[in-house]
CSV table of C-alpha atoms in Angstrom, one decimal:
chain,number,residue,atom,x,y,z
A,4,GLN,CA,19.0,14.6,-106.4
A,5,VAL,CA,17.2,12.1,-104.3
A,6,GLN,CA,16.6,13.2,-100.8
A,7,VAL,CA,15.2,11.2,-97.9
A,8,VAL,CA,14.5,12.9,-94.6
A,9,GLU,CA,13.5,11.4,-91.3
A,10,SER,CA,11.9,13.3,-88.5
A,11,GLY,CA,10.2,12.6,-85.2
A,12,GLY,CA,13.0,11.2,-83.1
A,13,GLY,CA,13.7,12.4,-79.6
A,14,LEU,CA,14.0,11.5,-76.0
A,15,VAL,CA,11.2,9.5,-74.4
A,16,GLU,CA,10.9,7.5,-71.2
A,17,ALA,CA,10.4,3.8,-71.2
A,18,GLY,CA,6.9,2.8,-72.1
A,19,GLY,CA,6.3,6.0,-74.1
A,20,SER,CA,5.7,6.5,-77.8
A,21,LEU,CA,7.1,8.2,-80.8
A,22,ARG,CA,6.1,8.5,-84.4
A,23,LEU,CA,8.8,8.8,-87.0
A,24,SER,CA,8.2,10.2,-90.4
A,25,CYS,CA,10.1,9.7,-93.7
A,26,THR,CA,9.6,12.0,-96.7
A,27,ALA,CA,11.3,11.4,-100.0
A,28,SER,CA,11.8,13.8,-102.9
A,29,GLY,CA,13.7,13.7,-106.2
A,30,LEU,CA,13.0,10.1,-106.9
A,31,THR,CA,13.1,9.0,-110.5
A,32,LEU,CA,9.8,7.3,-110.1
A,33,THR,CA,6.8,8.2,-108.0
A,34,PHE,CA,6.9,7.3,-104.3
A,35,ASP,CA,4.6,4.3,-104.6
A,36,ALA,CA,7.2,2.6,-106.9
A,37,TYR,CA,9.4,2.0,-103.8
A,38,THR,CA,9.4,-0.3,-100.9
A,39,VAL,CA,10.2,1.6,-97.7
A,40,GLY,CA,12.2,0.2,-94.9
A,41,TRP,CA,13.0,1.4,-91.4
A,42,PHE,CA,16.4,0.5,-89.9
A,43,ARG,CA,18.3,1.3,-86.7
A,44,GLN,CA,21.8,1.3,-85.6
A,45,ALA,CA,23.2,1.6,-82.1
A,46,PRO,CA,26.8,2.7,-81.4
A,47,GLY,CA,29.2,-0.1,-82.1
A,48,LYS,CA,26.5,-2.4,-83.6
A,49,GLU,CA,25.5,-3.4,-87.1
A,50,ARG,CA,22.6,-1.7,-88.8
A,51,GLU,CA,19.5,-3.8,-88.5
A,52,GLY,CA,16.3,-3.8,-90.4
A,53,ILE,CA,13.2,-3.4,-88.3
A,54,SER,CA,10.3,-3.1,-90.7
A,55,TYR,CA,9.3,-2.7,-94.3
A,56,ILE,CA,6.2,-1.9,-96.3
A,57,ASN,CA,5.5,-2.5,-100.0
A,58,TRP,CA,4.2,0.0,-102.5
A,59,SER,CA,0.5,-0.4,-101.6
A,60,GLY,CA,0.8,-1.1,-97.9
A,61,SER,CA,-0.6,-4.6,-98.3
A,62,ARG,CA,2.6,-6.3,-97.3
A,63,THR,CA,4.6,-5.5,-94.1
A,64,ALA,CA,7.1,-7.3,-92.0
A,65,TYR,CA,8.7,-6.6,-88.6
A,66,LEU,CA,11.7,-7.6,-86.7
A,67,ASP,CA,10.7,-10.0,-83.9
A,68,SER,CA,11.8,-7.7,-81.2
A,69,VAL,CA,9.4,-4.9,-82.3
A,70,LYS,CA,6.4,-7.0,-83.3
A,71,GLY,CA,3.3,-5.8,-81.5
A,72,ARG,CA,4.9,-2.5,-80.5
A,73,PHE,CA,5.9,-0.8,-83.8
A,74,THR,CA,3.6,-0.2,-86.8
A,75,ILE,CA,4.7,0.9,-90.3
A,76,SER,CA,2.5,2.8,-92.7
A,77,ARG,CA,2.7,5.0,-95.7
A,78,ASP,CA,0.8,7.8,-97.4
A,79,ASN,CA,1.9,7.8,-101.1
A,80,ASP,CA,0.0,11.1,-101.8
A,81,LYS,CA,2.4,12.8,-99.3
A,82,ASN,CA,5.5,10.8,-100.3
A,83,THR,CA,5.8,9.9,-96.7
A,84,ALA,CA,6.2,6.7,-94.6
A,85,TYR,CA,5.7,6.4,-90.9
A,86,LEU,CA,6.9,4.3,-88.0
A,87,GLN,CA,4.7,4.4,-85.0
A,88,MET,CA,6.6,3.2,-82.0
A,89,ASN,CA,4.8,2.3,-78.8
A,90,MET,CA,5.9,0.7,-75.5
A,91,LEU,CA,9.5,1.9,-76.1
A,92,LYS,CA,12.3,0.2,-74.3
A,93,PRO,CA,15.8,1.4,-73.5
A,94,GLU,CA,17.1,-1.2,-75.9
A,95,ASP,CA,15.3,0.6,-78.7
A,96,THR,CA,17.8,3.5,-78.3
A,97,ALA,CA,19.5,3.9,-81.7
A,98,GLN,CA,19.8,6.1,-84.7
A,99,TYR,CA,16.8,5.3,-86.9
A,100,TYR,CA,17.0,5.4,-90.7
A,101,CYS,CA,14.4,5.3,-93.5
A,102,ALA,CA,15.3,3.9,-96.8
A,103,ALA,CA,13.7,3.2,-100.2
A,104,ALA,CA,14.2,0.3,-102.6
A,105,ARG,CA,12.9,-0.8,-105.9
A,106,LEU,CA,11.8,-4.4,-106.8
A,107,TYR,CA,12.7,-5.6,-103.3
A,108,LEU,CA,11.0,-6.9,-100.2
A,109,GLY,CA,13.2,-7.5,-97.3
A,110,LEU,CA,15.4,-6.1,-94.6
A,111,ARG,CA,18.9,-6.3,-95.9
A,112,PRO,CA,20.4,-2.8,-95.7
A,113,GLY,CA,22.5,-3.4,-98.8
A,114,ASP,CA,19.5,-3.9,-100.9
A,115,TYR,CA,18.1,-0.5,-100.3
A,116,ASN,CA,19.0,2.3,-102.7
A,117,TYR,CA,18.3,5.6,-101.0
A,118,TRP,CA,18.9,6.5,-97.4
A,119,GLY,CA,18.1,9.3,-95.0
A,120,GLN,CA,20.6,10.7,-92.5
A,121,GLY,CA,18.8,9.3,-89.6
A,122,THR,CA,17.0,10.5,-86.5
A,123,GLN,CA,18.0,9.7,-83.0
A,124,VAL,CA,15.7,7.9,-80.6
A,125,THR,CA,16.7,7.7,-77.0
A,126,VAL,CA,14.6,5.8,-74.5
A,127,SER,CA,15.4,6.4,-70.8
A,128,SER,CA,14.8,3.8,-68.1
């Protein structure tokens, strides 16, 4: 079965940094056949897409509120994608999810095929 696992979340003070990792296994195609997206969801709110990266890393996009603070990357040899988060703010507090999609570039959650269980990021003021 396909398994997507996020790690790296935690509690950090405002202005601090975290690096999230996402590792996939059991995919029907190799990891580089998939777009990887990062999403987040705060309690009572809709899941929102924050960043994606295409198969080669040549195409990336970011939610306006995280531009200049977050950086997405991937290492296909390790079946892993990353989200480096700097200058964290309390409003970044949410459950963060990694997802994979085929033949898609965008941030619509419904267009992603495989999802991890999430990792909690909490930013204190």
